[in-house]
Short mmCIF file of C-alpha atoms (C1' of nucleotides) in Angstrom, two decimals:
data_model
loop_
_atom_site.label_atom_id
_atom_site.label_comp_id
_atom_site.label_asym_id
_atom_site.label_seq_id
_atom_site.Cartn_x
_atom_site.Cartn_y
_atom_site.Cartn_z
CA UNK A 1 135.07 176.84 91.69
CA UNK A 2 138.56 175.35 90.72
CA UNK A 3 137.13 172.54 89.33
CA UNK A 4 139.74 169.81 91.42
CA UNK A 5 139.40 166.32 90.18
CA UNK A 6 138.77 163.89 92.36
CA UNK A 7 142.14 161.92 93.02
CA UNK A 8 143.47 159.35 95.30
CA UNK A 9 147.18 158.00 95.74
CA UNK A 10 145.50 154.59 95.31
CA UNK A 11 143.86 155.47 91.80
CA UNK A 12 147.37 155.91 90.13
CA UNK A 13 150.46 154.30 89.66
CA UNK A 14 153.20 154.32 92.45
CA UNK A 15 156.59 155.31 91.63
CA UNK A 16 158.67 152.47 91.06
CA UNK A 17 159.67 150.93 94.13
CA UNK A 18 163.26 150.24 92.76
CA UNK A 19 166.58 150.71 95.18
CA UNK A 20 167.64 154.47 95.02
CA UNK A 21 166.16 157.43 96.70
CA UNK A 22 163.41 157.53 99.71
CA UNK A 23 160.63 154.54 99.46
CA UNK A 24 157.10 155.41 99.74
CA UNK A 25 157.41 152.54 102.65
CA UNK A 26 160.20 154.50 104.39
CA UNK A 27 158.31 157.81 103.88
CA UNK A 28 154.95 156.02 105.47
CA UNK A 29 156.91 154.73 108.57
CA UNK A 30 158.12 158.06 109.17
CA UNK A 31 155.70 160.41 108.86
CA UNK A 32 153.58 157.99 111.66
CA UNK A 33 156.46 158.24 114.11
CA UNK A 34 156.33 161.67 113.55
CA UNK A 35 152.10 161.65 113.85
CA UNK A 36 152.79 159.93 117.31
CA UNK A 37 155.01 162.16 118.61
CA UNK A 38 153.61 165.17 117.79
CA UNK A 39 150.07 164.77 116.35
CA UNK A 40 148.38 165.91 113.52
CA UNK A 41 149.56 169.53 113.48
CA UNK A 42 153.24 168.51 114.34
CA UNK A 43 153.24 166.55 110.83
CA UNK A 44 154.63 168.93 108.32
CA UNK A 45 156.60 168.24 105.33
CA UNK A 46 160.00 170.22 106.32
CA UNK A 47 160.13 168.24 109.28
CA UNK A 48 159.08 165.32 108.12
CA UNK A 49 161.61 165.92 105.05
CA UNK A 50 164.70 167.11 107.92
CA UNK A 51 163.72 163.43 109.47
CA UNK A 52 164.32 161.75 106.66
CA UNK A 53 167.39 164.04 106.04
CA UNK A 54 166.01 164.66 103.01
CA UNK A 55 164.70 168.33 101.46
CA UNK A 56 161.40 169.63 102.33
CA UNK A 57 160.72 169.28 99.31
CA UNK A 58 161.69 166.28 97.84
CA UNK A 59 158.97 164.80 99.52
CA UNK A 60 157.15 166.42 96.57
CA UNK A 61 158.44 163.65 94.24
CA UNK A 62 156.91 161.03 95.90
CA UNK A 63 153.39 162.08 96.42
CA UNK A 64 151.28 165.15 94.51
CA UNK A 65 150.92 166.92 97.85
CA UNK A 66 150.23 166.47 101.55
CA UNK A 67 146.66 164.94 101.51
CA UNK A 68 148.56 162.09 99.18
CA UNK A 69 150.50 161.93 102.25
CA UNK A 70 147.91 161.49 104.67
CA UNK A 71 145.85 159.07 102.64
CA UNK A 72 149.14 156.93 103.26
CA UNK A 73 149.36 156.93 106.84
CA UNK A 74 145.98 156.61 106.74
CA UNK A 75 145.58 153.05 105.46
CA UNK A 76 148.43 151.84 107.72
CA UNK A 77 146.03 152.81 110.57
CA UNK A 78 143.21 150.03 109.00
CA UNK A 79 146.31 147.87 108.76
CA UNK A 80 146.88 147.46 112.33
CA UNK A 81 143.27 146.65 112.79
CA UNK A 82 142.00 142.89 113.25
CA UNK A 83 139.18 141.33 112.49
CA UNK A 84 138.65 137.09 112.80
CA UNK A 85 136.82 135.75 109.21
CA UNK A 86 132.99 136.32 110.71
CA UNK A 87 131.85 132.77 108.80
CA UNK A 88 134.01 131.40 111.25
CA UNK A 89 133.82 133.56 114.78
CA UNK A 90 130.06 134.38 113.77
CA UNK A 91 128.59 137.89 113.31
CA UNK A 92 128.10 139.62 116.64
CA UNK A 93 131.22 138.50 117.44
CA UNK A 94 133.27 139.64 114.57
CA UNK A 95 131.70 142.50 114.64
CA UNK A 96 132.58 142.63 118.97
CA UNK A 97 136.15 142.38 117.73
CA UNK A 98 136.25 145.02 115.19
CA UNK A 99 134.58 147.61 117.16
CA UNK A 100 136.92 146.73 119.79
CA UNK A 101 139.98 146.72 117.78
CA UNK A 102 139.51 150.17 115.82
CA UNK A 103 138.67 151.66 119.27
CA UNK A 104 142.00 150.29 120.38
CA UNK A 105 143.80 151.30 117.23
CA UNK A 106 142.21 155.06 117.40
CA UNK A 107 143.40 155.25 121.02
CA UNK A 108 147.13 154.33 119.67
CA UNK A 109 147.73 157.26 117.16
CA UNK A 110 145.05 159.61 118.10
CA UNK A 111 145.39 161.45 115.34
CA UNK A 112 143.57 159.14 113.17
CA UNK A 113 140.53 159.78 114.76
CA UNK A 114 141.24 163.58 112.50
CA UNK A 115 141.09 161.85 109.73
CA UNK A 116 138.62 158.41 109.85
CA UNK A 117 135.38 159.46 107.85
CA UNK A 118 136.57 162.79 105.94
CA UNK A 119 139.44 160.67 103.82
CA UNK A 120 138.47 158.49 100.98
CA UNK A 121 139.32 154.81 102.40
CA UNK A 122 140.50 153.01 99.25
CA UNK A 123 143.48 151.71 100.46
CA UNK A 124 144.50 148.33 100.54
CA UNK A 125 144.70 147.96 104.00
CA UNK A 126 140.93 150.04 104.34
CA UNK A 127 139.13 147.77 101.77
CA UNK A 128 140.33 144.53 103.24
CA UNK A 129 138.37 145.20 106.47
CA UNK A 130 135.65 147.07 104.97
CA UNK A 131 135.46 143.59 102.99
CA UNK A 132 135.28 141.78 106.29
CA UNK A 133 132.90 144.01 107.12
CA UNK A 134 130.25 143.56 104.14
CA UNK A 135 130.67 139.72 105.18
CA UNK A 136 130.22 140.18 109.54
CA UNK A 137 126.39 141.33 107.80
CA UNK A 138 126.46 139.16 104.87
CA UNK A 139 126.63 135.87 107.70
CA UNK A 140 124.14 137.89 109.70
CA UNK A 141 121.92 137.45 106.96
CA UNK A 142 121.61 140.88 106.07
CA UNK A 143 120.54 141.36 101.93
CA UNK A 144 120.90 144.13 99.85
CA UNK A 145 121.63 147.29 100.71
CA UNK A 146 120.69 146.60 103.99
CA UNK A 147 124.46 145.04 104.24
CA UNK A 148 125.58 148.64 103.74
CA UNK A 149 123.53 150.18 106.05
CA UNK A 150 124.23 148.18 108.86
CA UNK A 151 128.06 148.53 108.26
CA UNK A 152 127.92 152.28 108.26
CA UNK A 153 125.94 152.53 111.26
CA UNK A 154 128.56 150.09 113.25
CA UNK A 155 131.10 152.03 111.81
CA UNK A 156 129.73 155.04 112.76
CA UNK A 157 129.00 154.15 116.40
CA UNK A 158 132.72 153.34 116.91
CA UNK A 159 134.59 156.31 115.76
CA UNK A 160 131.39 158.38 117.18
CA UNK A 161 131.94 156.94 120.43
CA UNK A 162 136.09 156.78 120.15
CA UNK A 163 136.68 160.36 118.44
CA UNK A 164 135.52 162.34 122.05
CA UNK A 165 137.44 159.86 123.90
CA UNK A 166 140.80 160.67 121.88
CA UNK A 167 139.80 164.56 121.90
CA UNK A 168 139.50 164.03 125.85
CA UNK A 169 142.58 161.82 126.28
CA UNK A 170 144.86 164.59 124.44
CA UNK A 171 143.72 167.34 126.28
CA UNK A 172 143.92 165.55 129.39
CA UNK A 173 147.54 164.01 128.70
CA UNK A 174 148.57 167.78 127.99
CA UNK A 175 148.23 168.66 131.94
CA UNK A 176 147.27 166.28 134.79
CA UNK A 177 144.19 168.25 136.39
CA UNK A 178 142.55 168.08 139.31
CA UNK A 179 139.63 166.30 139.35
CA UNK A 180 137.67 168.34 142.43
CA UNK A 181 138.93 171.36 140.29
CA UNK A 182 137.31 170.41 137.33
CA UNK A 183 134.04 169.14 138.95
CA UNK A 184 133.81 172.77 140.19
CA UNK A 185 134.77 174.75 137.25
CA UNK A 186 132.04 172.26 134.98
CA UNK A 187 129.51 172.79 138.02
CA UNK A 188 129.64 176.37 137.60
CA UNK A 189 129.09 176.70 134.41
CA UNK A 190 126.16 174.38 134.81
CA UNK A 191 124.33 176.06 137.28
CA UNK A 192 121.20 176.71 135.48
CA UNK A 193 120.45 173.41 134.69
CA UNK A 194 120.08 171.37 138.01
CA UNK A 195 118.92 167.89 136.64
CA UNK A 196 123.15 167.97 135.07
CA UNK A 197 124.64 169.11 138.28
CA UNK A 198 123.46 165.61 139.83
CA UNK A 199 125.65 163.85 136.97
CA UNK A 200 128.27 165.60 137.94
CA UNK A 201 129.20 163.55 140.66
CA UNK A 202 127.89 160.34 139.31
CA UNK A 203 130.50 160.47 136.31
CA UNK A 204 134.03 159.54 137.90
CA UNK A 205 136.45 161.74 136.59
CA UNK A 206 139.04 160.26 138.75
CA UNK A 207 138.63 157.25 136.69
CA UNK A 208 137.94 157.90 133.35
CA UNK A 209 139.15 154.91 131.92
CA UNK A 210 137.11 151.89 132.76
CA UNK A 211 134.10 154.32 132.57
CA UNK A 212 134.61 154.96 129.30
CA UNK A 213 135.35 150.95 127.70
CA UNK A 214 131.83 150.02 129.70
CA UNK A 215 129.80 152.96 128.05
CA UNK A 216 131.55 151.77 124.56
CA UNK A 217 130.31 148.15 125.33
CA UNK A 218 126.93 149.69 126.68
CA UNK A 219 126.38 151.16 122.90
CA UNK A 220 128.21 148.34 121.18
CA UNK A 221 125.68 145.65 122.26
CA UNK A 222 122.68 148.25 121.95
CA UNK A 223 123.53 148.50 118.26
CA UNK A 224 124.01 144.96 117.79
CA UNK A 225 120.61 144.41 119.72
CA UNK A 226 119.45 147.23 117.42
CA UNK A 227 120.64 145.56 114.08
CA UNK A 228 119.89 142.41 114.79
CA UNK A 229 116.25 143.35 115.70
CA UNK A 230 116.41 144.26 111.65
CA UNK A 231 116.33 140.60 110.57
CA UNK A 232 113.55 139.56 112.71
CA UNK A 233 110.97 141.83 111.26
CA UNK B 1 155.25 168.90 127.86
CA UNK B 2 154.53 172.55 128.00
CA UNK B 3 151.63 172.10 131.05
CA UNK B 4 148.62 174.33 129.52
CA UNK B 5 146.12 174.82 131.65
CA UNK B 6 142.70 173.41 130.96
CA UNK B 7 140.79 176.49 129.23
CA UNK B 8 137.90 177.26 127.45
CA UNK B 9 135.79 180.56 126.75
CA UNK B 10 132.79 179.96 128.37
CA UNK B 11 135.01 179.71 131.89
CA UNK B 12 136.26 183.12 132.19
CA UNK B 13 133.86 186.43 131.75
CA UNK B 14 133.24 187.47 128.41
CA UNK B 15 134.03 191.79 127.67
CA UNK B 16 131.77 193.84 128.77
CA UNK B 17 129.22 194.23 126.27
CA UNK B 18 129.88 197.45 126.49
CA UNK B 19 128.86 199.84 123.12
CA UNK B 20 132.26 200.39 121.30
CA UNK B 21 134.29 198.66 119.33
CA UNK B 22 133.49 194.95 117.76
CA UNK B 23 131.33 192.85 120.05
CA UNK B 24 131.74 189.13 120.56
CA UNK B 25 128.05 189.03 118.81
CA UNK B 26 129.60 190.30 115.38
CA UNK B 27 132.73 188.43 115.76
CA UNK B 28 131.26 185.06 115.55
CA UNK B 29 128.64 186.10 112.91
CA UNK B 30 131.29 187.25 110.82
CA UNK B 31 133.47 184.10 111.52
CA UNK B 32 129.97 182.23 111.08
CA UNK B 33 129.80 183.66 107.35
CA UNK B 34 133.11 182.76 106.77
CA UNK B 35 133.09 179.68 107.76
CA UNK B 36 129.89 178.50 105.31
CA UNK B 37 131.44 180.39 102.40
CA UNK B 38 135.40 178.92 102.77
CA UNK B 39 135.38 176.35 105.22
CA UNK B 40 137.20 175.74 108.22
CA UNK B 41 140.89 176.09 106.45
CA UNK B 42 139.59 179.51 105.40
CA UNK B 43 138.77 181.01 108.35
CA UNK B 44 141.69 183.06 109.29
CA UNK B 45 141.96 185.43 111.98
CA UNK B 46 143.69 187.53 109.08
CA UNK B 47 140.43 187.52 106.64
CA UNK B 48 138.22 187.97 109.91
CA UNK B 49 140.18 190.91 111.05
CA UNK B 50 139.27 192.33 107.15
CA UNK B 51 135.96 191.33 107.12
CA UNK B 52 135.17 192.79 110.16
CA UNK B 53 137.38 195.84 109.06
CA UNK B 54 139.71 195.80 111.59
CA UNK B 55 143.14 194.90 112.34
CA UNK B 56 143.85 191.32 112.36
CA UNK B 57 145.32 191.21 115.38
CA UNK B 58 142.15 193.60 116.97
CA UNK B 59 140.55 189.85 117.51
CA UNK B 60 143.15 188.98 119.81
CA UNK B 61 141.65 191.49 122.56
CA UNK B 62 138.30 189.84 122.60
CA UNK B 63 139.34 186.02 121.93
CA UNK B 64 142.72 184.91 123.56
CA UNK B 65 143.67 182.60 120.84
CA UNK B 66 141.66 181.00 117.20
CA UNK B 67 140.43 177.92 119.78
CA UNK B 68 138.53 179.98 121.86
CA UNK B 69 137.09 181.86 118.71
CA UNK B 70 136.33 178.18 117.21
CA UNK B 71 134.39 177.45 120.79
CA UNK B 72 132.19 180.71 120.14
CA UNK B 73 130.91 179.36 116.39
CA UNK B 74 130.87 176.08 117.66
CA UNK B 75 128.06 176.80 120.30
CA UNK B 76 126.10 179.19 117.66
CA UNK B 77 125.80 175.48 115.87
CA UNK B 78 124.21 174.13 118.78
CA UNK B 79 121.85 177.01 118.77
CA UNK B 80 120.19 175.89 115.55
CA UNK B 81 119.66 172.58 116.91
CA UNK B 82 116.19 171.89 117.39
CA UNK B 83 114.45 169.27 120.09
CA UNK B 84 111.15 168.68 121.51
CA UNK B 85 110.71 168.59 125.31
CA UNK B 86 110.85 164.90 125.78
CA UNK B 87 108.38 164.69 128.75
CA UNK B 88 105.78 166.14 125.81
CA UNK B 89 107.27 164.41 122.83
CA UNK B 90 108.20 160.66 124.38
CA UNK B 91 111.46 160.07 124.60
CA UNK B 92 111.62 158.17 120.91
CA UNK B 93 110.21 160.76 119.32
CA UNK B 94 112.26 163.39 121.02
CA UNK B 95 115.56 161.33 120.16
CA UNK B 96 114.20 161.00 116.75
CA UNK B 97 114.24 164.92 116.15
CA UNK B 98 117.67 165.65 117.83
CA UNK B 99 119.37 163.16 115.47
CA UNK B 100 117.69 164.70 112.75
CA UNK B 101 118.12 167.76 113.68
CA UNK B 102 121.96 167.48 114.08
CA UNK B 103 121.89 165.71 111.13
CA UNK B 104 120.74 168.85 108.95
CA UNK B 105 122.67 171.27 110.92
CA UNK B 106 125.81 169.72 110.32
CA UNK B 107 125.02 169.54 106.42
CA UNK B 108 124.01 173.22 106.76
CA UNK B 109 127.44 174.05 108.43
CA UNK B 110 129.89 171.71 107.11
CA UNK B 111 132.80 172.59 109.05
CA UNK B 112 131.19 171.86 112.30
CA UNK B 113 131.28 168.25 111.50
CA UNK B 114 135.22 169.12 112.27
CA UNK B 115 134.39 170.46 115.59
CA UNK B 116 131.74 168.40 117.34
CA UNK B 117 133.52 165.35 119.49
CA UNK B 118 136.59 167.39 119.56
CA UNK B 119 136.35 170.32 121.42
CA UNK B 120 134.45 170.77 124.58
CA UNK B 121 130.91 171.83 124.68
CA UNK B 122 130.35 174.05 127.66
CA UNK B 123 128.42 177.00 125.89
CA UNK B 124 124.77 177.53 126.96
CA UNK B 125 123.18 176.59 123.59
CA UNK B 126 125.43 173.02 124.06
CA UNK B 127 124.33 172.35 127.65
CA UNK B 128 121.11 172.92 126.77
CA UNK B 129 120.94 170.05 124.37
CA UNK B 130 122.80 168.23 126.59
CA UNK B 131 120.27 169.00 129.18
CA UNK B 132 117.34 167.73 126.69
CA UNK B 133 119.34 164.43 126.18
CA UNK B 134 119.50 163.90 129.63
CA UNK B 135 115.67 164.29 130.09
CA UNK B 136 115.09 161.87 126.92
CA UNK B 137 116.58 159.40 128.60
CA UNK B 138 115.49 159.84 132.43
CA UNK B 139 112.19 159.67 130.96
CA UNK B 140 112.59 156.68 128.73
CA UNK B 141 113.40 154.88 131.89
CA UNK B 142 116.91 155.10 131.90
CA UNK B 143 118.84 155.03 135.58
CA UNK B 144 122.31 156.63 136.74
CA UNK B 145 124.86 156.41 134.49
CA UNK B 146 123.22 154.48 131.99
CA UNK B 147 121.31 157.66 131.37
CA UNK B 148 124.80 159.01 130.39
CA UNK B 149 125.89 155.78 128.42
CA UNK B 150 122.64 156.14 126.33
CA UNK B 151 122.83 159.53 125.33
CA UNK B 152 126.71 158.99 124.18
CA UNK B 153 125.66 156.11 122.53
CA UNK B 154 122.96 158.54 120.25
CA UNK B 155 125.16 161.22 119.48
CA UNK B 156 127.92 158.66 118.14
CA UNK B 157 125.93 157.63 116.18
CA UNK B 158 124.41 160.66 114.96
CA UNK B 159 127.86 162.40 114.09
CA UNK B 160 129.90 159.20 113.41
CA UNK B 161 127.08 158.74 110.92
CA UNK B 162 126.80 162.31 109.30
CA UNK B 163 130.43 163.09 109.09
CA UNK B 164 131.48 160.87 106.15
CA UNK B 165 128.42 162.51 104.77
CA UNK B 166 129.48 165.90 105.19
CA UNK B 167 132.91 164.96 103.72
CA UNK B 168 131.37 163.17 100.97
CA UNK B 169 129.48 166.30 100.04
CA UNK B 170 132.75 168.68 100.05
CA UNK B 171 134.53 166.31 97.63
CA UNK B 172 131.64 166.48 95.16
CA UNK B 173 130.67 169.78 95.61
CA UNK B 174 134.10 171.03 94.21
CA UNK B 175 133.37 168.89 91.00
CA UNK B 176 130.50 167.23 89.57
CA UNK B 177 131.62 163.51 88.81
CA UNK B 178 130.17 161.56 86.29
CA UNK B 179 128.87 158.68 88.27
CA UNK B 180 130.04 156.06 85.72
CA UNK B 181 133.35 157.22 85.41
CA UNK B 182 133.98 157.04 89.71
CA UNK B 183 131.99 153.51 89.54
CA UNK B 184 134.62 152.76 87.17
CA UNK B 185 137.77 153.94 89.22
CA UNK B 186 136.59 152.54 92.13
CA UNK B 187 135.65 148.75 90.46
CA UNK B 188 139.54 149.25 89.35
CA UNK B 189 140.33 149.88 93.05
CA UNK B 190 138.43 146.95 94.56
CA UNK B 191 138.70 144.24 91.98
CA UNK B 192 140.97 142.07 94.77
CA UNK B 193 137.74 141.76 96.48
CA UNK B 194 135.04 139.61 94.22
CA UNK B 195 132.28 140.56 96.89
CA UNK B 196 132.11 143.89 97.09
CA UNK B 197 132.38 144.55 92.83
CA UNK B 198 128.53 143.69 93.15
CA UNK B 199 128.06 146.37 96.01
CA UNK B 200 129.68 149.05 93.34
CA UNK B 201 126.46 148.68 91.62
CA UNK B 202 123.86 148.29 94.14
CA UNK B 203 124.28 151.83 95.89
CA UNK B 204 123.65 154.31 93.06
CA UNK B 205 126.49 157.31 92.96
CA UNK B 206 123.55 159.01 91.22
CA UNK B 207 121.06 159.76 94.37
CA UNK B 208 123.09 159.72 96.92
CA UNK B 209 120.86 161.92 98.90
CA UNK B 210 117.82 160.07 99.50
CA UNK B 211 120.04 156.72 99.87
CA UNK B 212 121.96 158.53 102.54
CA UNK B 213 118.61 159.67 104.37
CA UNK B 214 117.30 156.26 104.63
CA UNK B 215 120.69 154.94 105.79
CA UNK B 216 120.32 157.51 108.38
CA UNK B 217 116.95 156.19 109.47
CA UNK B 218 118.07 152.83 109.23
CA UNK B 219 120.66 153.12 112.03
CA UNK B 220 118.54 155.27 114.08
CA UNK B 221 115.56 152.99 114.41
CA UNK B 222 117.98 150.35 115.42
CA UNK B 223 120.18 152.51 117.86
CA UNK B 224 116.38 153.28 119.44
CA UNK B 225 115.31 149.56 119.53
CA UNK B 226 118.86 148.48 121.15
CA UNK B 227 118.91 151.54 123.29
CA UNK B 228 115.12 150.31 124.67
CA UNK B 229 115.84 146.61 124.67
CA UNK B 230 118.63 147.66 127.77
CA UNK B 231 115.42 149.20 129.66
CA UNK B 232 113.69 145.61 129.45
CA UNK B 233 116.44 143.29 130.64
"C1'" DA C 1 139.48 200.21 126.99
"C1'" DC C 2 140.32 199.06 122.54
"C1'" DC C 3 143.01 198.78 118.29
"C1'" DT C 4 147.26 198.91 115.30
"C1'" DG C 5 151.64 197.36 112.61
"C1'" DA C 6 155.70 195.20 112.64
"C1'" DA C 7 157.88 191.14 113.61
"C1'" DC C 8 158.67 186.09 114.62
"C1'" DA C 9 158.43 181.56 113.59
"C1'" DC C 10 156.19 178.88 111.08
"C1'" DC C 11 153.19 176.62 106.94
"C1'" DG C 12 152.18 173.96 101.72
"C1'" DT C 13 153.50 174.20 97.18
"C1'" DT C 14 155.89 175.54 92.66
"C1'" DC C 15 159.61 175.55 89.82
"C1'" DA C 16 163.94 176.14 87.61
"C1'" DA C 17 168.08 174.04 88.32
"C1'" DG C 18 171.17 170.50 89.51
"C1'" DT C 19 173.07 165.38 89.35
"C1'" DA D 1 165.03 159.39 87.89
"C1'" DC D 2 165.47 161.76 91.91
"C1'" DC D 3 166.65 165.73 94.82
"C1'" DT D 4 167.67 170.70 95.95
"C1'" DG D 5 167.05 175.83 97.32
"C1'" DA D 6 164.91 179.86 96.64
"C1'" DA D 7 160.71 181.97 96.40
"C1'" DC D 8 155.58 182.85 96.90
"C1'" DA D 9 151.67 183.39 99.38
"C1'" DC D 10 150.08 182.34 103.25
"C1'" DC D 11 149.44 181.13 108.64
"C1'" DG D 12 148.74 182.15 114.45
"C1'" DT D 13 150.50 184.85 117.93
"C1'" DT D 14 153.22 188.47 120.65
"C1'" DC D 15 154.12 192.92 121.86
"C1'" DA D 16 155.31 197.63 122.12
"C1'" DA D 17 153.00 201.49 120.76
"C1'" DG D 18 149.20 204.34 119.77
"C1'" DT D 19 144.41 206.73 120.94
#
DNA sequence: ACCTGAACACCGTTCAAGT
DNA sequence: ACCTGAACACCGTTCAAGT
């Protein structure tokens, strides 16, 4: 309809980063304090402006609007991500470590989990690993296109698997619940299916925690399994 | 901070379905439309009210707050979701048609890529594919909990994997992009990184569609083949 | 039982104006 | 070059009041 262009903050110029006035870095740091404390929806530009005892809206200067913003934080998240040089740890696990370590990250600032695969990832930060990635399946001895596809389907695993975990983990941090009290409010609503009433009780939700890191590593070596199987045949 | 209590529509009894007045049925078809035409940021409980020709605030008697109105729509996307009876089907075959078939309902209904792994899925049309999960699994073998860890495992994958899709889509949807021109912009982008210049190239920005189906596949035959190599070990 | 309107406390963004 | 305040067009939600 409107006919928006497609733009990045990473496909134009920054303003110059000389002394006066806010700093794109300074802007960055703050707005993912603020993202920590409050989340995604406690990240708006007058507060993030009255933090920086700035305007609202000088914020405005510094980036075209609040997706600019975003994209910002954004690639600071892949920056706190490592990954070890997969010629040298070896594919599977280089590929261990990443899934691992953007888990971890996503668990830190849950609200990137809102925005990993809806923002464009052409930040500095988001190509160097996605460079790291190519070569994890490059040294697997993946050709082709079939380097891509492998990527995106380890990429996809881990922020498939991570995003519910975050979405659980902030609604859980909100209010300490009971865990009997829960067990009978989801067996209730379960009643007509009898085969998920059984898993019920099987599923600890006393302790989520170490549940959840051994059904990541249950699917993380299944894909690797998975992908791996692609070179064979 | 503010202890909220752990909510969610489908734990509390719905209005009687009585005959005046909106029903819950034409609330979340409206909302349904609404959603497909402006996305999720246009869904308001404002434009609802109008739609629906009623007060904006009418909604607020059948729906405590937007969440619980978001839960409602959310299920209805589970209801399109088709899946064989895996004790017919085999369980590969069964797991083969849910992925696709959330696959193609979340390209249908874009904004639901925004809701699934984020907000809990207790509504029948959810537990019911939940339910047929379960069974893929228990009868590909699967045991205890690792019929759990399996099933996550799939729909990570299916959603981690369809999301960037969806998003992908909404960007060029708005504008049509000549595919040389974002080749271009992006080379500019990456040129720190000699290896993946050659990847610019290889994945054509002019079909995405069919590449993006047989990335799909890709994934999903190996998520299978991992998933099934647990069974033998 | 169901709906309304006014009101409250917010949003992102634009823009003329200041220094 | 950088920042400001006022203004515009929105939000979700509450609540007293209506029928």
């Amino acid at each position: 309809m409107t006919g928006k262009q497609f733009s990045s903050v990473w496909l134009r110029e920054p303003r110059k980063a000389t002394s006066p006035g806010l700093s794109r870095e300074e802007i960055v740091n703050a707005a993912v304090a603020l993202l920590d404390e409050e989340g995604l929806a406690g990240l708006s530009m007058r507060k993030l402006g009255a933090k920086l005892q700035a305007g609202a809206t000088s914020l405005y200067w510094h980036v075209s609007h609040k997706d600019e913003l975003l994209e910002l934080v954004y690639d600071q998240v892949w920056g706190e991500m490592s990954v070890p040089e997969p010629e040298e740890a070896g594919w599977r696990e280089a590929a261990s470590a990443l899934a691992r370590s953007m888990r971890i990250v996503m668990l830190r600032h849950p609200w990137s989990a809102d925005l990993l695969g809806r923002m464009p990832a052409l930040g500095p930060n988001a190509l160097q690993i996605a460079d790291r990635l190519r070569r994890i399946f490059i040294s697997a001895g993946f050709q082709g296109i079939d380097v891509e596809y492998a990527g995106s389907a380890l990429t996809a695993y881990i922020y498939g698997m991570t995003t519910p975990e975050v979405a659980w983990n902030t609604v859980m941090g909100e209010r300490q619940y009971d865990a009997d009290e829960m067990r009978a409010q989801v067996a209730r609503v379960v009643k007509d299916f009898p085969g998920m009433l059984e898993r019920i009780n099987l599923d600890a939700y006393d302790d989520p925690q170490a549940i959840r890191e051994t059904a990541f590593d249950f699917g993380l070596t299944s894909v690797l399994d998975g992908l791996e199987r692609r070179l064979t045949t």
